[in-house]
Tab-separated table of C-alpha atoms and ligand atoms in Angstrom:
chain	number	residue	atom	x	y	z
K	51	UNK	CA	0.000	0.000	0.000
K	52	UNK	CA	0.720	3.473	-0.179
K	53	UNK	CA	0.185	6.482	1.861
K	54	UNK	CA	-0.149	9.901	1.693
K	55	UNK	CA	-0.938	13.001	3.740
K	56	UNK	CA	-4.285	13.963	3.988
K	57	UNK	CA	-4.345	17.490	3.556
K	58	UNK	CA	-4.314	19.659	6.747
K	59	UNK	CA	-5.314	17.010	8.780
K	60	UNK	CA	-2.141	15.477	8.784
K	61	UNK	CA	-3.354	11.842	8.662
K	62	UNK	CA	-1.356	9.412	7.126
K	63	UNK	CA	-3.871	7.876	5.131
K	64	UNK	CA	-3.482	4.855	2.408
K	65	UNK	CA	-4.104	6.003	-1.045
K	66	UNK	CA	-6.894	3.252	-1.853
K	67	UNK	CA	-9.803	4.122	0.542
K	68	UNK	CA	-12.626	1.263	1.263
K	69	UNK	CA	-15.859	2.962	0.701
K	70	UNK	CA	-18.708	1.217	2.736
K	71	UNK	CA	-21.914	2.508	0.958
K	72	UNK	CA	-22.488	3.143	-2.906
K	73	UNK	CA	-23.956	0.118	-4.693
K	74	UNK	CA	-22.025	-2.618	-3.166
K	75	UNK	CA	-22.355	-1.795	0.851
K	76	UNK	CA	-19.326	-3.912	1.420
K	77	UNK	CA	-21.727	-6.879	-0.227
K	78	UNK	CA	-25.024	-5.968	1.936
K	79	UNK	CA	-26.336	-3.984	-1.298
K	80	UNK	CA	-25.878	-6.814	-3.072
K	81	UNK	CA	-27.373	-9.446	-1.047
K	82	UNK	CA	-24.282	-10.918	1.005
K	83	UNK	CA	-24.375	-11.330	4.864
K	84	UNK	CA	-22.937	-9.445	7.790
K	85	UNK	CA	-20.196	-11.734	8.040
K	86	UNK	CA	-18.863	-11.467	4.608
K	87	UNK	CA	-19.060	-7.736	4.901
K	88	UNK	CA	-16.939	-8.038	8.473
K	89	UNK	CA	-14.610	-10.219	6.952
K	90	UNK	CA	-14.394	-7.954	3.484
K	91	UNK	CA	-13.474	-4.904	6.008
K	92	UNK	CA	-10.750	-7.179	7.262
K	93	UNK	CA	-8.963	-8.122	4.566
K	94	UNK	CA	-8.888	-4.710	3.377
K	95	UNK	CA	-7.303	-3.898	5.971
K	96	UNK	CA	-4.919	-6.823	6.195
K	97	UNK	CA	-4.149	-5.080	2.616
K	98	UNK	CA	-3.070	-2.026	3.989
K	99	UNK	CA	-6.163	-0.083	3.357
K	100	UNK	CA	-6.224	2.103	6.414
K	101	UNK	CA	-9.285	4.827	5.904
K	102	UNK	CA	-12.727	3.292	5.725
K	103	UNK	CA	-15.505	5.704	4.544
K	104	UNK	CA	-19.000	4.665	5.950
K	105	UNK	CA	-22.080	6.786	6.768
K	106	UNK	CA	-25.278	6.520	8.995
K	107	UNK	CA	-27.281	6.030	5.936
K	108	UNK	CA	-25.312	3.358	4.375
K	109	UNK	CA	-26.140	0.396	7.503
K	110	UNK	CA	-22.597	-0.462	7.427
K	111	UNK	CA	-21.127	1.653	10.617
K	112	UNK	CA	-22.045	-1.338	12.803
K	113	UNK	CA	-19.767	-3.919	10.299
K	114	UNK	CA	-17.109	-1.423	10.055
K	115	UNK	CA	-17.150	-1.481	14.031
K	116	UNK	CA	-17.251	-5.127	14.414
K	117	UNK	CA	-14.309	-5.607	11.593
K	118	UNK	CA	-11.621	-3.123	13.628
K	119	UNK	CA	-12.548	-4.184	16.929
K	120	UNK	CA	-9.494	-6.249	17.039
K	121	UNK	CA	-7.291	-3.558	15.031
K	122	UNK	CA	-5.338	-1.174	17.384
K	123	UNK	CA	-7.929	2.576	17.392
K	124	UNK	CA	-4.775	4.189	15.651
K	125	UNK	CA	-3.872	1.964	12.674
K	126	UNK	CA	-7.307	2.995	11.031
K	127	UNK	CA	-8.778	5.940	9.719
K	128	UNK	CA	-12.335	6.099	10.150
K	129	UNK	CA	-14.497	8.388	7.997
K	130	UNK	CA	-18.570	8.550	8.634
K	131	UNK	CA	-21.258	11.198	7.611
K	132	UNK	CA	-24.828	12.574	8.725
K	133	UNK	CA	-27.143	13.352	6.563
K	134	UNK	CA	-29.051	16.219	7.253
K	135	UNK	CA	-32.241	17.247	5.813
K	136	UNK	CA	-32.588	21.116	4.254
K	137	UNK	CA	-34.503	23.327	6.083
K	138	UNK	CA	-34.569	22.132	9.793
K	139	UNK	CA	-33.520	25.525	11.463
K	140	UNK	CA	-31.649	24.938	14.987
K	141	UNK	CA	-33.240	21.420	14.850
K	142	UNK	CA	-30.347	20.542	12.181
K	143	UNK	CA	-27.420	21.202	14.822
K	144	UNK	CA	-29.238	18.019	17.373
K	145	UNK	CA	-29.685	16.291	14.686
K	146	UNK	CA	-26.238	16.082	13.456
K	147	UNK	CA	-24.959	15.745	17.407
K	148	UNK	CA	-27.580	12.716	17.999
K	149	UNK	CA	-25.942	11.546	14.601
K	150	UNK	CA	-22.889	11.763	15.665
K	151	UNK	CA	-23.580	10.032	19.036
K	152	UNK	CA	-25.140	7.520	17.526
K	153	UNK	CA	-22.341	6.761	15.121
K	154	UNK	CA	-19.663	6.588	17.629
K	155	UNK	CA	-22.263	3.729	18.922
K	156	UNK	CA	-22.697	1.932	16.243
K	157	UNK	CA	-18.923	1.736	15.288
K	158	UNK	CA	-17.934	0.968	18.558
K	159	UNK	CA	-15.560	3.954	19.024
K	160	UNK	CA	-14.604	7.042	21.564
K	161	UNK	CA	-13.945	8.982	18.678
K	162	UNK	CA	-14.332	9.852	14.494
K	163	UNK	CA	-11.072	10.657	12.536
K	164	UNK	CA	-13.610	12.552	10.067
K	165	UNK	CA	-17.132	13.322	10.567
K	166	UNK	CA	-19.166	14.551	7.905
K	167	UNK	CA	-21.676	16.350	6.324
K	168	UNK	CA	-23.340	13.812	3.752
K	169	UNK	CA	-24.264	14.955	0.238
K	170	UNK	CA	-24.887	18.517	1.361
K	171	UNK	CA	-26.759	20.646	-1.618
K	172	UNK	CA	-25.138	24.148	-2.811
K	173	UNK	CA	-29.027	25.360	-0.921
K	174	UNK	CA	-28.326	23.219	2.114
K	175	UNK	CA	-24.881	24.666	2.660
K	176	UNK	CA	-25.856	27.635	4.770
K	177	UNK	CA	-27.200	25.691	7.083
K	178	UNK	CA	-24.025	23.633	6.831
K	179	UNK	CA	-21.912	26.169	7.845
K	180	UNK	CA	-24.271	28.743	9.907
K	181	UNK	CA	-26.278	26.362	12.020
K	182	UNK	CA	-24.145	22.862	11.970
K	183	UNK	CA	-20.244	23.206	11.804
K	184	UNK	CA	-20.637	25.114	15.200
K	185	UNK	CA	-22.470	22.490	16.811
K	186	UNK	CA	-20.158	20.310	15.825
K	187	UNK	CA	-16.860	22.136	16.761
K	188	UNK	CA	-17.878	21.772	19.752
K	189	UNK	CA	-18.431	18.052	19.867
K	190	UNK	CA	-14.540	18.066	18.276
K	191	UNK	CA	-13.577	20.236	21.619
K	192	UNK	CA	-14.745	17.365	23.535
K	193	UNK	CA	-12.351	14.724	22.030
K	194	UNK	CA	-15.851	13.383	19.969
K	195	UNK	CA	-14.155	13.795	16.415
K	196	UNK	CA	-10.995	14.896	15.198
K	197	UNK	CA	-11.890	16.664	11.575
K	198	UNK	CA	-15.100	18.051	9.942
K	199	UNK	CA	-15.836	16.983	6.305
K	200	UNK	CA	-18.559	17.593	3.494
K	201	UNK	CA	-19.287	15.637	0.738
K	202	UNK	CA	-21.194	16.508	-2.152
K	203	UNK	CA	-24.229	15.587	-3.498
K	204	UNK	CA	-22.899	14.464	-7.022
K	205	UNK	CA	-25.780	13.884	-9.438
K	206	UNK	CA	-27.496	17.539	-8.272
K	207	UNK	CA	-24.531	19.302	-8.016
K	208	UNK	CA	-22.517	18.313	-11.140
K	209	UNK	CA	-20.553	22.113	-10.997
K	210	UNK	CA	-19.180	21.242	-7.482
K	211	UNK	CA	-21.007	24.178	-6.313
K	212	UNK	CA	-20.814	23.813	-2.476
K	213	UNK	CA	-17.551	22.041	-2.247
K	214	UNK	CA	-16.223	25.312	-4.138
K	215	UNK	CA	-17.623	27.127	-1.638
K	216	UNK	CA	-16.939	24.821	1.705
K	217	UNK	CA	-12.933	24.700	0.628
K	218	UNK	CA	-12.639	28.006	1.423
K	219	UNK	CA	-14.268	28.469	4.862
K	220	UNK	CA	-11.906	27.182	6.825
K	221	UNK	CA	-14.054	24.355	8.759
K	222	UNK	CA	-14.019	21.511	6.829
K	223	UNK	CA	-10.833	19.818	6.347
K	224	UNK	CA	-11.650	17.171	4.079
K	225	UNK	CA	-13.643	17.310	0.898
K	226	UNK	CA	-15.544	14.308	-0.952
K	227	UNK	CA	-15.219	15.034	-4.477
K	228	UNK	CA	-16.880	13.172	-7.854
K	229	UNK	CA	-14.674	12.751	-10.498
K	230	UNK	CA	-14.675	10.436	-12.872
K	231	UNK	CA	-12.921	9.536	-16.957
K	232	UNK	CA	-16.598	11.388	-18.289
K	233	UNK	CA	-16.470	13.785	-15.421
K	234	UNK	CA	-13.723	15.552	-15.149
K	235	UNK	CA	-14.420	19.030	-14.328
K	236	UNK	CA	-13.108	18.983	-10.768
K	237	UNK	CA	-9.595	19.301	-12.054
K	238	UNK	CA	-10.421	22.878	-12.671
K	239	UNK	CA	-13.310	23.503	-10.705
K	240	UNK	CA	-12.387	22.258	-6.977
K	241	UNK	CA	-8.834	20.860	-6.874
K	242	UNK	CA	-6.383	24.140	-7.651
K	243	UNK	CA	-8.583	25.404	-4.037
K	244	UNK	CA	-8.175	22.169	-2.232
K	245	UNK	CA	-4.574	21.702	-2.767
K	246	UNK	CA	-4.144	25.874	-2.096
K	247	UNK	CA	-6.056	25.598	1.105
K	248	UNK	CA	-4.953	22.030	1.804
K	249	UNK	CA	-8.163	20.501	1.752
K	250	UNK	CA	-7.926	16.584	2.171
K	251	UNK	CA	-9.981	15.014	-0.729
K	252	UNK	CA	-11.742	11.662	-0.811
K	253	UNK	CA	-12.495	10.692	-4.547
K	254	UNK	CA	-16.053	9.227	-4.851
K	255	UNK	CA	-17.895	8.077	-7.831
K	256	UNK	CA	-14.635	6.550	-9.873
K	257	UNK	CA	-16.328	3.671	-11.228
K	258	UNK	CA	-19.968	3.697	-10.144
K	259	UNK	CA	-22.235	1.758	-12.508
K	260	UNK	CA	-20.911	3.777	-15.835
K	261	UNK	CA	-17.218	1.924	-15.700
K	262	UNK	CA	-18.732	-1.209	-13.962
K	263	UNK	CA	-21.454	-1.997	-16.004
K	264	UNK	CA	-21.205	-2.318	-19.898
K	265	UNK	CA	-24.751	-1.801	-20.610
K	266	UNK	CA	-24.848	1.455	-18.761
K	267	UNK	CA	-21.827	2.610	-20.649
K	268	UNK	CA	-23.458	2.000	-23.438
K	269	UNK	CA	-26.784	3.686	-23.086
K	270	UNK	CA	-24.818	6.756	-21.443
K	271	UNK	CA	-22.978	6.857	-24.962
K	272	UNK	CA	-26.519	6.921	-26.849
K	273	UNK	CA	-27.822	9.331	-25.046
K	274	UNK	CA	-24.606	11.804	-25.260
K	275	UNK	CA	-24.587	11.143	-28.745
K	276	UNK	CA	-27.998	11.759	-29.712
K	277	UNK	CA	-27.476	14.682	-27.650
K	278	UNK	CA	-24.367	15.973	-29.366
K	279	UNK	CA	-21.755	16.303	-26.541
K	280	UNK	CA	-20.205	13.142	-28.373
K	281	UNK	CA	-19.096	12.158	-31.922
K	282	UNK	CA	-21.577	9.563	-33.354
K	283	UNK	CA	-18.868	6.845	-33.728
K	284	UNK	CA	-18.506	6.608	-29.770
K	285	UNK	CA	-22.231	5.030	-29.253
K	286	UNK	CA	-21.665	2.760	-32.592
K	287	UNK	CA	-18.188	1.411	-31.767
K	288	UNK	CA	-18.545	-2.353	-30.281
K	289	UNK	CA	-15.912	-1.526	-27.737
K	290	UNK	CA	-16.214	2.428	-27.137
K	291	UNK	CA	-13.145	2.670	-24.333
K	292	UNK	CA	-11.316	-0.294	-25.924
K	293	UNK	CA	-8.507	2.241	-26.615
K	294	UNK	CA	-7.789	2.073	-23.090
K	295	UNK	CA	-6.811	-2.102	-22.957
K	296	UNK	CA	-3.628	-2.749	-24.785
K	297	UNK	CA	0.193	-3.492	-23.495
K	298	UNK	CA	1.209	-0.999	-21.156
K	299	UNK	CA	-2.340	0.013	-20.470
K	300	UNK	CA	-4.612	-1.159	-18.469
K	301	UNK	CA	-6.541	-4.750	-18.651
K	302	UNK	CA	-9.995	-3.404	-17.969
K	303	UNK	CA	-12.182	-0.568	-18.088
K	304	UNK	CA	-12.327	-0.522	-14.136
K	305	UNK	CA	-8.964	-0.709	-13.666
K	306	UNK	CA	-8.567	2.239	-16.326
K	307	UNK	CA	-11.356	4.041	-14.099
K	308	UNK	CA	-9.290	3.778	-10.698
K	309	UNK	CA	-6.360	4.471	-12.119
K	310	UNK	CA	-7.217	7.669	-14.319
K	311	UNK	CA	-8.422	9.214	-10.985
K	312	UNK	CA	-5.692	7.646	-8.822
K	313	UNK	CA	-2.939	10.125	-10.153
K	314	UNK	CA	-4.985	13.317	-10.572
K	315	UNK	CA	-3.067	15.914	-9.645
K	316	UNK	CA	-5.419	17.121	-6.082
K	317	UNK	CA	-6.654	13.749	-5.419
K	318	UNK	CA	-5.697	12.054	-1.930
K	319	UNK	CA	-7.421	9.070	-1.925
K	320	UNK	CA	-9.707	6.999	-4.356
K	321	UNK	CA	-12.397	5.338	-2.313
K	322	UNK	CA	-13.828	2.280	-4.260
K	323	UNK	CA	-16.932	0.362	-3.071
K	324	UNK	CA	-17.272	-3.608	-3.507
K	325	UNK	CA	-18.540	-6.499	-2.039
K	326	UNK	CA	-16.610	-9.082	-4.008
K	327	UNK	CA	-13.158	-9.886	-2.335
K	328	UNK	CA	-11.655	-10.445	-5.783
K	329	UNK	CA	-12.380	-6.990	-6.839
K	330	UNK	CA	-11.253	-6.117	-3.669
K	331	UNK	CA	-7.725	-7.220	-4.826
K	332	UNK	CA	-7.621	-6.013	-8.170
K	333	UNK	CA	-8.902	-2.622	-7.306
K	334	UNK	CA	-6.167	-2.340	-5.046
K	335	UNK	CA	-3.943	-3.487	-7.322
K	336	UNK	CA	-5.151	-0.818	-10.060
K	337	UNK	CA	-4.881	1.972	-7.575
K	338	UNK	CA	-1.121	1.011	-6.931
K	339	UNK	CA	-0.681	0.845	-10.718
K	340	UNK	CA	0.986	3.759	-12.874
K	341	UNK	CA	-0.664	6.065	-14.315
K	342	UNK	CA	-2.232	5.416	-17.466
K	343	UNK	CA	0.081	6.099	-20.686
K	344	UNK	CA	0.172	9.453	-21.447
K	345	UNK	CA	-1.410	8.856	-24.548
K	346	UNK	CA	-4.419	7.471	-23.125
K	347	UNK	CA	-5.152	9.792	-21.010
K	348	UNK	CA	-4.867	12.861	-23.451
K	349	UNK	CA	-6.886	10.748	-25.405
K	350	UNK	CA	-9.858	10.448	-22.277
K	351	UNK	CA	-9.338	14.525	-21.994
K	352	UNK	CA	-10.009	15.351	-25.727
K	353	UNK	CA	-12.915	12.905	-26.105
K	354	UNK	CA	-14.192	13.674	-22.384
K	355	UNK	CA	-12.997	16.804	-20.884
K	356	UNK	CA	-16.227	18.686	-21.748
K	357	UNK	CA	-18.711	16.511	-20.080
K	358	UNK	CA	-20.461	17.125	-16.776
K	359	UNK	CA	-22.665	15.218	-14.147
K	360	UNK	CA	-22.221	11.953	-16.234
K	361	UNK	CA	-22.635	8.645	-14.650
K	362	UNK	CA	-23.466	9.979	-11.122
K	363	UNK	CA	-26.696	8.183	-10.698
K	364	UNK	CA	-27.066	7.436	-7.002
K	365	UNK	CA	-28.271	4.171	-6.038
K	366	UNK	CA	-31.214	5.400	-4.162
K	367	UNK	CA	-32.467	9.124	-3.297
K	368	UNK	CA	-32.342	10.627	-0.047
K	369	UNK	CA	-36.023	12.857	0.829
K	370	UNK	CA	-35.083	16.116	-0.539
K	371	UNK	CA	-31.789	15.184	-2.062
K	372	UNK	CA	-29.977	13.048	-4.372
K	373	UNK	CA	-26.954	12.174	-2.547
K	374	UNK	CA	-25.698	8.834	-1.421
A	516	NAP	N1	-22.292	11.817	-1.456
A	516	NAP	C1	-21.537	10.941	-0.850
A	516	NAP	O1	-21.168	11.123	0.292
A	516	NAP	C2	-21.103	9.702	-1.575
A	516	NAP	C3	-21.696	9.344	-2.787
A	516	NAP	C4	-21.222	8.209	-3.445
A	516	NAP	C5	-20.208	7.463	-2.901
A	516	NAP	N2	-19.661	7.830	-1.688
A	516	NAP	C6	-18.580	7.045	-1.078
A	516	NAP	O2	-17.686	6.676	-2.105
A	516	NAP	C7	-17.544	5.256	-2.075
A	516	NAP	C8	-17.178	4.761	-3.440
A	516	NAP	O3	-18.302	4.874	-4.323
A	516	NAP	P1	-18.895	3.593	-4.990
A	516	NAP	O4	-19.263	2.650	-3.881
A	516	NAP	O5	-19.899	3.925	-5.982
A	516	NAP	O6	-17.589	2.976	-5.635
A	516	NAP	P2	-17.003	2.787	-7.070
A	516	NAP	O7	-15.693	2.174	-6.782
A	516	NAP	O8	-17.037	4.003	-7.902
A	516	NAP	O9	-18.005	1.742	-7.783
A	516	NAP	C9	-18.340	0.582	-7.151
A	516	NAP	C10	-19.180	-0.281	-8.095
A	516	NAP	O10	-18.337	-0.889	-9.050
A	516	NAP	C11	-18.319	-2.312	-8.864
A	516	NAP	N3	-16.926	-2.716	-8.905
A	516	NAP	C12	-15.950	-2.388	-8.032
A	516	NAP	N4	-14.787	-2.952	-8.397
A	516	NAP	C13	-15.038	-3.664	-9.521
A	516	NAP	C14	-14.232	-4.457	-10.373
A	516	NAP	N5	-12.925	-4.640	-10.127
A	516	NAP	N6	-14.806	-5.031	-11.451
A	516	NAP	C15	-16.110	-4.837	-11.715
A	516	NAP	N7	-16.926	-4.103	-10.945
A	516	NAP	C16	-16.402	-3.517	-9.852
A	516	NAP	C17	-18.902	-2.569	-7.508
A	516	NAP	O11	-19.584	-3.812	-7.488
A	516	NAP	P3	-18.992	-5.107	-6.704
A	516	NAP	O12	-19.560	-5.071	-5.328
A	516	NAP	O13	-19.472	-6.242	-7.527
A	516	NAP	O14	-17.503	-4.984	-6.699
A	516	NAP	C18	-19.863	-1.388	-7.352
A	516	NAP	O15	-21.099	-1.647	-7.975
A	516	NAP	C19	-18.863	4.757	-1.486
A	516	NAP	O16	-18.765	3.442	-1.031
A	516	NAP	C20	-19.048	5.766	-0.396
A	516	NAP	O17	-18.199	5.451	0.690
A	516	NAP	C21	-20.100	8.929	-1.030
């Protein structure tokens, strides 16, 4: 494995993140049991993944807890959100607290390395900051948690709105970020302000269903297509990213997602979601891999570089949001 600084935090944090939500739910999304899930948290960290990325909405905090009990508190990094509904006035900052309370429960813990925000809306960032992060602060002055975060929204928020905002306030010192081979625009829109301020950033959405799923690739390439943004040959090809597999590139198109994003110049660390202890491997192994040839990924920026919001589908909608 390999490890990096996380921004200001100063956390020494492995470069290949195990994200416990998304489709997969470490394998509860997908129909596996509890133990599985404990034992997929395991090896990932036997691995040398050390930052796990969970969330009170995902129904993984509890596995997380049960897979590190035997892991020494310091040796992992553990990353959990609350999700907050818009509009709740001084209501939001107990909510957030009993969140927060009830997450230190449920993963079995005296503390969170980073507590955040989950999938907070460029509208739902006042309250973020006004009501919320002082609430919070607090809880951090009691030993509770040790750095504030905010994540994005993704699908609703394709312009990185709030995170362009949050990055320069001072209180959050981590930033989730989507970014993605056909959605790229956080190389100029958020990461020039999170390296500046030295924002930690957590890479979300590398692979998702676009780069994991060949049928979803393809009708994403139809509809782009039909709607211009892409040339017509893309959505006719057989193989439309088949440039990417050759000698001295990469062997699939996931393994072309994780590492495209892996070497971004801004990006910390690459969380990717699975339930399948084989992909566990391999997606390890991609994020340790070198960077895609040059020419490939000149080749993703010409064809790509213009798209935004593509392939950010969440897996299921939050009341009032779309974040996951
Ligand atoms: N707003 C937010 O706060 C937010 C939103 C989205 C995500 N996140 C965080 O970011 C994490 C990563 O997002 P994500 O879970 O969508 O992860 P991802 O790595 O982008 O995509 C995971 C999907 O790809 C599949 N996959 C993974 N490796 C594969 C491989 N080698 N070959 C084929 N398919 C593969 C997984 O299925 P298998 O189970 O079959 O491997 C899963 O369906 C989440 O778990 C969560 O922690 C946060």
């Amino acid at each position: 494995m390999e490890y990096v600084t996380l921004g200001r935090t100063g956390l020494n944090v492995s470069v290949a993140g195990l994200g416990c939500g998304g489709f997969s739910r470490l394998g509860l999304g997908t129909g596996k049991s509890e133990a599985e899930a404990v034992s997929l948290v395991r090896q990932a960290v036997d691995l040398g993944v050390n930052l796990l990325d969970t969330a009170a909405m995902y129904g993984t905090e509890a596995v997380v807890g049960e897979a590190i009990k035997s892991v020494p508190r310091d040796k992992v990094v553990i990353a959990t959100k609350a999700w907050i509904p818009r509009r709740e006035g001084r209501e939001a900052a107990d909510r957030a607290v009993r969140s927060l309370d009830n997450s230190l429960r449920q993963l079995g813990t005296d503390y969170i390395d980073i507590f955040q925000l989950h999938g907070v809306s460029p509208k739902a960032y006042d309250q973020a900051i006004e009501i919320i992060a002082p609430a919070l602060l607090k809880e951090k002055a009691k030993g509770k948690l040790r750095h504030l975060g905010v994540t994005e929204t993704g699908s609703s928020d394709a312009e990185h709105a709030m995170v362009q905002r949050a990055v320069e306030d001072g209180v959050w010192d981590v930033a989730m970020v989507a970014f993605h081979m056909m959605h790229q625009n956080a190389r100029t829109n958020v990461f020039p302000r999170t390296i500046a301020n030295r924002v930690g950033t957590l890479l979300m959405f590398a692979v998702r269903n676009i780069f994991s799923r060949p049928e979803r690739l393809t009708v994403a390439l139809r509809e782009l297509t039909a709607s211009r943004q892409l040339p017509r040959w893309l959505a006719d090809a057989p193989n439309p990213l088949g440039f990417l597999i050759h000698e001295g590139g990469a062997r699939t198109i996931t393994e072309a997602a994780y590492r495209f994003v892996r070497h971004e110049p801004g990006v910390d660390v690459v969380l990717f979601g699975t339930g399948d202890p084989d992909h566990l491997r391999t997606n390890i192994a991609s994020l340790l891999a070198p960077p895609l040839p040059l020419s490939d990924r000149q080749t993703l920026t010409k064809l790509f570089g213009h798209l935004v919001g593509v392939g950010l589908d969440p897996p299921y909608s939050m009341p009032g949001s779309t974040s996951t």
